[in-house]
Amino acid sequence: MKTMLALILVAMGVTPNETTSQRAMCAFVETVSAGQWTCQRLAVWARKGHDELPRSLASKLPPPPAEDEVTDTDDSAERISNGF
Amino acid sequence: MDHSSLYERILKAVDERAYFTPADAVDPAQRDAMREIGARLHAPDMDPAALRPWIHRLHAEGRIDRVHLLSALHVVAASPKVADWSEAARLAGEQELAALELGGPHLDANLASVDRHRGVLAFLRGHHSVALDHFTRALERQRTAENVGNVLAALLKLGEIEEAEEILAQVRRTLSPSMVADLSRAIDTDPDLAALRGPEPL
């Protein structure tokens, strides 16, 4: 999972200390969140390809890593409904 | 390039968006207040230290009863940004007692809320079979799309795909059309329920 995120960040030119890159990072998070792209779904995408990814984001991404490169999914978000 | 802080921020943002707090099944008299709480909980600048007194104020103003006060405080404690599990568990227990003392026509719904909260705690701590027990009890008490969705999510986590599909088929026959539509939307958008997507509409 982190390997894939690293690829995405690098592909988008994100670095920790640059304002423009911070904006890029925020845009990425917004895209992921608005489209309900949880970590699990990103991991699925990483394994299966990025056909489902929004075109605006997909055009900025490198090819997904090979399946054997994506091994760390323990940091996945747990998506659950805790209604009142 | 040091990506560790970026990872943390991104994963934190994604985690926070993966935690849902619908108020659709809440008593209509208290629903708007609970929706306001949910909205504030999910605000980017949410501060639990400020949110809790505001929730208490809603209770003092009579907009929410004690059961919903404790439910809201639990939902805050169990949220990814706070993740205070012992406090969340304590509040669920207190909510159960408050529901029993209140009684009345909303007893089943109030106890279903407690079951759901306990299930979420177990789910978030990785005890999916325990979570399934609580979610099933919540569904028995209150038949809502949210409770069905949580049962299905727990079953899929446990690898019980066939059983999840059977429940889904049963839901098609027994739940109201609006609930089936709600559940269908959840399955279409929730990656945890992706295994239940099929060529046939619900």
Tab-separated table of C-alpha atoms in Angstrom:
chain	number	residue	atom	x	y	z
A	1	MET	CA	0.000	0.000	0.000
A	2	LYS	CA	2.666	2.455	0.947
A	3	THR	CA	4.645	1.554	-2.126
A	4	MET	CA	1.690	2.517	-4.248
A	5	LEU	CA	1.105	5.750	-2.364
A	6	ALA	CA	4.739	6.606	-2.813
A	7	LEU	CA	4.431	6.059	-6.549
A	8	ILE	CA	1.365	8.252	-6.687
A	9	LEU	CA	2.985	11.015	-4.682
A	10	VAL	CA	6.145	10.949	-6.707
A	11	ALA	CA	4.162	10.929	-9.938
A	12	MET	CA	2.270	14.015	-8.797
A	13	GLY	CA	5.442	15.795	-7.809
A	14	VAL	CA	4.529	15.895	-4.160
A	15	THR	CA	7.243	16.856	-1.729
A	16	PRO	CA	6.689	17.659	1.930
A	17	ASN	CA	7.920	21.250	2.014
A	18	GLU	CA	6.611	22.921	-1.108
A	19	THR	CA	3.366	24.831	-1.137
A	20	THR	CA	2.359	23.681	-4.595
A	21	SER	CA	3.037	20.110	-3.639
A	22	GLN	CA	1.003	20.453	-0.486
A	23	ARG	CA	-1.846	21.592	-2.661
A	24	ALA	CA	-1.338	18.596	-4.920
A	25	MET	CA	-1.393	16.322	-1.927
A	26	CYS	CA	-4.598	17.900	-0.644
A	27	ALA	CA	-6.168	17.552	-4.081
A	28	PHE	CA	-5.225	13.908	-4.099
A	29	VAL	CA	-6.736	13.327	-0.658
A	30	GLU	CA	-9.886	15.155	-1.697
A	31	THR	CA	-10.165	13.021	-4.816
A	32	VAL	CA	-9.672	9.869	-2.837
A	33	SER	CA	-12.124	10.886	-0.160
A	34	ALA	CA	-14.820	12.362	-2.380
A	35	GLY	CA	-14.807	9.266	-4.524
A	36	GLN	CA	-14.786	7.082	-1.419
A	37	TRP	CA	-11.441	5.691	-2.341
A	38	THR	CA	-10.543	4.015	0.889
A	39	CYS	CA	-7.207	2.375	1.340
A	40	GLN	CA	-8.783	-1.010	0.638
A	41	ARG	CA	-10.116	0.188	-2.665
A	42	LEU	CA	-6.790	1.736	-3.538
A	43	ALA	CA	-5.166	-1.582	-2.760
A	44	VAL	CA	-7.672	-3.353	-5.019
A	45	TRP	CA	-6.932	-0.800	-7.687
A	46	ALA	CA	-3.239	-1.378	-7.230
A	47	ARG	CA	-3.740	-5.054	-7.859
A	48	LYS	CA	-6.247	-4.873	-10.682
A	49	GLY	CA	-5.216	-1.789	-12.594
A	50	HIS	CA	-6.637	1.707	-12.568
A	51	ASP	CA	-9.567	1.487	-14.959
A	52	GLU	CA	-11.915	2.666	-12.232
A	53	LEU	CA	-9.858	5.654	-11.217
A	54	PRO	CA	-11.216	9.076	-12.198
A	55	ARG	CA	-9.680	10.126	-15.501
A	56	SER	CA	-8.385	13.389	-14.098
A	57	LEU	CA	-6.339	11.506	-11.563
A	58	ALA	CA	-5.566	8.439	-13.642
A	59	SER	CA	-3.777	10.553	-16.217
A	60	LYS	CA	-1.309	11.648	-13.548
A	61	LEU	CA	-0.540	8.204	-12.233
A	62	PRO	CA	2.137	5.742	-13.099
A	63	PRO	CA	1.134	2.173	-13.931
A	64	PRO	CA	0.111	0.249	-10.820
A	65	PRO	CA	2.804	-1.807	-9.176
A	66	ALA	CA	2.969	-5.524	-9.799
A	67	GLU	CA	0.904	-7.664	-7.440
A	68	ASP	CA	3.935	-8.931	-5.572
A	69	GLU	CA	4.966	-5.350	-4.846
A	70	VAL	CA	1.742	-4.618	-2.978
A	71	THR	CA	1.970	-6.494	0.267
A	72	ASP	CA	1.405	-3.971	3.010
A	73	THR	CA	-2.335	-3.428	3.469
A	74	ASP	CA	-2.328	-3.442	7.265
A	75	ASP	CA	-2.727	0.305	7.300
A	76	SER	CA	-6.053	0.088	5.491
A	77	ALA	CA	-8.907	2.177	6.778
A	78	GLU	CA	-11.795	0.251	8.309
A	79	ARG	CA	-14.923	1.496	6.651
A	80	ILE	CA	-17.854	1.051	9.005
A	81	SER	CA	-21.107	2.741	9.857
A	82	ASN	CA	-21.551	3.867	13.460
A	83	GLY	CA	-24.934	5.556	13.187
A	84	PHE	CA	-26.423	7.250	16.223
B	1	MET	CA	12.305	12.479	-0.077
B	2	ASP	CA	10.692	11.826	3.315
B	3	HIS	CA	7.222	10.486	2.685
B	4	SER	CA	6.392	9.317	6.186
B	5	SER	CA	4.556	12.467	7.267
B	6	LEU	CA	2.689	12.549	3.982
B	7	TYR	CA	1.624	8.937	4.426
B	8	GLU	CA	0.338	9.698	7.881
B	9	ARG	CA	-1.655	12.699	6.721
B	10	ILE	CA	-3.123	10.903	3.731
B	11	LEU	CA	-4.034	7.774	5.650
B	12	LYS	CA	-5.507	9.863	8.457
B	13	ALA	CA	-7.669	11.758	5.974
B	14	VAL	CA	-8.834	8.545	4.346
B	15	ASP	CA	-9.535	6.905	7.710
B	16	GLU	CA	-11.680	9.812	8.791
B	17	ARG	CA	-13.772	9.584	5.625
B	18	ALA	CA	-14.281	5.841	6.151
B	19	TYR	CA	-16.253	6.346	9.363
B	20	PHE	CA	-19.950	6.928	8.787
B	21	THR	CA	-22.391	8.324	11.326
B	22	PRO	CA	-25.835	8.393	9.738
B	23	ALA	CA	-28.795	9.693	11.728
B	24	ASP	CA	-31.504	8.440	9.378
B	25	ALA	CA	-32.878	5.927	11.895
B	26	VAL	CA	-32.923	8.370	14.809
B	27	ASP	CA	-36.207	9.457	16.374
B	28	PRO	CA	-37.439	12.292	14.096
B	29	ALA	CA	-37.696	14.679	17.045
B	30	GLN	CA	-33.961	14.408	17.637
B	31	ARG	CA	-32.734	13.689	14.125
B	32	ASP	CA	-31.793	17.232	13.114
B	33	ALA	CA	-29.679	17.721	16.234
B	34	MET	CA	-27.913	14.399	15.667
B	35	ARG	CA	-27.248	15.333	12.039
B	36	GLU	CA	-25.694	18.581	13.229
B	37	ILE	CA	-23.452	16.582	15.547
B	38	GLY	CA	-22.463	14.307	12.669
B	39	ALA	CA	-21.661	17.288	10.466
B	40	ARG	CA	-19.480	18.879	13.134
B	41	LEU	CA	-17.774	15.555	13.830
B	42	HIS	CA	-16.727	15.275	10.190
B	43	ALA	CA	-15.624	18.891	9.814
B	44	PRO	CA	-11.929	19.134	8.916
B	45	ASP	CA	-11.232	21.324	11.941
B	46	MET	CA	-13.178	19.152	14.390
B	47	ASP	CA	-11.937	19.598	17.933
B	48	PRO	CA	-13.304	16.947	20.308
B	49	ALA	CA	-12.614	19.191	23.272
B	50	ALA	CA	-15.006	21.758	21.819
B	51	LEU	CA	-17.486	19.295	20.355
B	52	ARG	CA	-18.236	17.461	23.597
B	53	PRO	CA	-19.444	20.547	25.545
B	54	TRP	CA	-21.543	21.537	22.534
B	55	ILE	CA	-23.213	18.101	22.563
B	56	HIS	CA	-23.883	18.482	26.292
B	57	ARG	CA	-25.443	21.863	25.551
B	58	LEU	CA	-27.825	20.260	23.027
B	59	HIS	CA	-28.899	17.895	25.781
B	60	ALA	CA	-29.311	20.735	28.300
B	61	GLU	CA	-31.474	22.591	25.783
B	62	GLY	CA	-33.709	19.538	25.437
B	63	ARG	CA	-32.866	18.877	21.793
B	64	ILE	CA	-31.532	15.386	22.534
B	65	ASP	CA	-32.342	12.995	25.361
B	66	ARG	CA	-29.781	11.286	27.582
B	67	VAL	CA	-29.646	8.169	25.380
B	68	HIS	CA	-28.707	10.238	22.361
B	69	LEU	CA	-26.310	12.354	24.390
B	70	LEU	CA	-24.382	9.213	25.324
B	71	SER	CA	-24.664	7.832	21.793
B	72	ALA	CA	-23.195	11.020	20.356
B	73	LEU	CA	-20.366	11.066	22.893
B	74	HIS	CA	-19.605	7.432	22.048
B	75	VAL	CA	-19.537	8.181	18.317
B	76	VAL	CA	-17.051	10.967	18.996
B	77	ALA	CA	-14.884	8.727	21.205
B	78	ALA	CA	-14.847	5.928	18.590
B	79	SER	CA	-14.103	8.257	15.678
B	80	PRO	CA	-10.709	7.825	13.984
B	81	LYS	CA	-9.517	11.233	15.134
B	82	VAL	CA	-10.163	10.415	18.810
B	83	ALA	CA	-9.978	6.586	18.981
B	84	ASP	CA	-10.511	6.473	22.731
B	85	TRP	CA	-11.698	2.860	22.889
B	86	SER	CA	-12.146	2.553	26.647
B	87	GLU	CA	-14.188	5.738	26.762
B	88	ALA	CA	-16.257	4.566	23.775
B	89	ALA	CA	-16.943	1.226	25.502
B	90	ARG	CA	-17.827	2.918	28.782
B	91	LEU	CA	-20.266	5.257	27.048
B	92	ALA	CA	-21.978	2.368	25.234
B	93	GLY	CA	-22.592	0.687	28.590
B	94	GLU	CA	-23.926	3.902	30.058
B	95	GLN	CA	-26.126	4.381	26.998
B	96	GLU	CA	-27.619	0.909	27.480
B	97	LEU	CA	-28.584	1.709	31.059
B	98	ALA	CA	-30.045	5.052	30.000
B	99	ALA	CA	-32.082	3.306	27.288
B	100	LEU	CA	-33.441	0.774	29.759
B	101	GLU	CA	-34.338	3.477	32.260
B	102	LEU	CA	-36.020	5.559	29.564
B	103	GLY	CA	-37.955	2.585	28.129
B	104	GLY	CA	-40.878	3.635	25.951
B	105	PRO	CA	-41.617	3.116	22.289
B	106	HIS	CA	-38.019	3.714	21.182
B	107	LEU	CA	-36.485	1.092	23.443
B	108	ASP	CA	-35.666	-1.340	20.635
B	109	ALA	CA	-34.152	1.395	18.465
B	110	ASN	CA	-32.132	2.719	21.400
B	111	LEU	CA	-30.816	-0.739	22.265
B	112	ALA	CA	-30.034	-1.350	18.589
B	113	SER	CA	-27.902	1.787	18.718
B	114	VAL	CA	-25.989	0.327	21.685
B	115	ASP	CA	-25.524	-2.989	19.840
B	116	ARG	CA	-24.278	-1.142	16.768
B	117	HIS	CA	-21.807	0.902	18.814
B	118	ARG	CA	-20.434	-2.230	20.500
B	119	GLY	CA	-20.188	-3.937	17.133
B	120	VAL	CA	-18.275	-1.035	15.658
B	121	LEU	CA	-15.858	-1.076	18.568
B	122	ALA	CA	-15.227	-4.805	18.069
B	123	PHE	CA	-14.939	-4.327	14.301
B	124	LEU	CA	-12.454	-1.491	14.632
B	125	ARG	CA	-10.399	-3.552	17.072
B	126	GLY	CA	-10.290	-6.437	14.588
B	127	HIS	CA	-12.710	-8.797	16.375
B	128	HIS	CA	-15.008	-9.379	13.439
B	129	SER	CA	-16.900	-12.395	14.806
B	130	VAL	CA	-17.716	-10.457	17.979
B	131	ALA	CA	-18.736	-7.533	15.811
B	132	LEU	CA	-21.020	-9.847	13.834
B	133	ASP	CA	-22.816	-10.897	17.045
B	134	HIS	CA	-23.502	-7.284	17.965
B	135	PHE	CA	-24.467	-6.234	14.442
B	136	THR	CA	-26.855	-9.197	14.161
B	137	ARG	CA	-28.526	-8.215	17.413
B	138	ALA	CA	-28.818	-4.627	16.185
B	139	LEU	CA	-30.476	-5.884	13.005
B	140	GLU	CA	-32.900	-8.069	14.959
B	141	ARG	CA	-33.948	-5.041	16.972
B	142	GLN	CA	-34.024	-2.580	14.107
B	143	ARG	CA	-34.249	-3.498	10.439
B	144	THR	CA	-32.372	-0.760	8.648
B	145	ALA	CA	-30.087	-0.719	5.637
B	146	GLU	CA	-27.244	0.470	7.879
B	147	ASN	CA	-27.585	-2.541	10.182
B	148	VAL	CA	-27.789	-4.937	7.233
B	149	GLY	CA	-24.711	-3.316	5.726
B	150	ASN	CA	-22.740	-3.755	8.931
B	151	VAL	CA	-23.722	-7.440	9.164
B	152	LEU	CA	-22.637	-7.951	5.566
B	153	ALA	CA	-19.343	-6.115	6.144
B	154	ALA	CA	-18.564	-8.324	9.157
B	155	LEU	CA	-19.466	-11.504	7.248
B	156	LEU	CA	-17.230	-10.531	4.352
B	157	LYS	CA	-14.387	-9.761	6.754
B	158	LEU	CA	-14.834	-13.290	8.095
B	159	GLY	CA	-14.790	-14.741	4.572
B	160	GLU	CA	-18.436	-15.834	4.795
B	161	ILE	CA	-19.306	-14.714	1.305
B	162	GLU	CA	-22.023	-17.308	0.647
B	163	GLU	CA	-23.836	-16.440	3.845
B	164	ALA	CA	-23.604	-12.765	2.997
B	165	GLU	CA	-25.135	-13.467	-0.402
B	166	GLU	CA	-27.950	-15.471	1.201
B	167	ILE	CA	-28.723	-12.602	3.562
B	168	LEU	CA	-28.706	-10.232	0.639
B	169	ALA	CA	-31.212	-12.431	-1.199
B	170	GLN	CA	-33.395	-12.490	1.896
B	171	VAL	CA	-33.161	-8.723	2.170
B	172	ARG	CA	-34.431	-8.389	-1.383
B	173	ARG	CA	-37.581	-10.219	-0.337
B	174	THR	CA	-38.254	-8.699	3.061
B	175	LEU	CA	-36.977	-5.137	3.382
B	176	SER	CA	-38.935	-2.163	2.104
B	177	PRO	CA	-38.011	-0.859	-1.359
B	178	SER	CA	-36.435	2.274	0.110
B	179	MET	CA	-34.219	0.227	2.420
B	180	VAL	CA	-33.243	-2.075	-0.430
B	181	ALA	CA	-32.326	1.008	-2.453
B	182	ASP	CA	-30.224	2.353	0.455
B	183	LEU	CA	-28.425	-0.960	0.774
B	184	SER	CA	-27.893	-1.148	-2.962
B	185	ARG	CA	-26.211	2.254	-2.865
B	186	ALA	CA	-23.983	1.108	-0.004
B	187	ILE	CA	-22.921	-1.998	-1.908
B	188	ASP	CA	-22.185	0.032	-5.023
B	189	THR	CA	-19.967	2.494	-3.185
B	190	ASP	CA	-18.521	0.585	-0.235
B	191	PRO	CA	-15.358	-1.312	-1.098
B	192	ASP	CA	-15.885	-3.566	1.916
B	193	LEU	CA	-19.091	-4.769	0.241
B	194	ALA	CA	-17.644	-4.998	-3.270
B	195	ALA	CA	-17.778	-8.802	-3.216
B	196	LEU	CA	-21.590	-8.564	-3.210
B	197	ARG	CA	-21.790	-6.543	-6.396
B	198	GLY	CA	-23.335	-8.518	-9.193
B	199	PRO	CA	-24.814	-8.123	-12.647
B	200	GLU	CA	-28.360	-8.133	-11.273
B	201	PRO	CA	-29.711	-5.049	-9.537
B	202	LEU	CA	-31.061	-5.544	-6.031
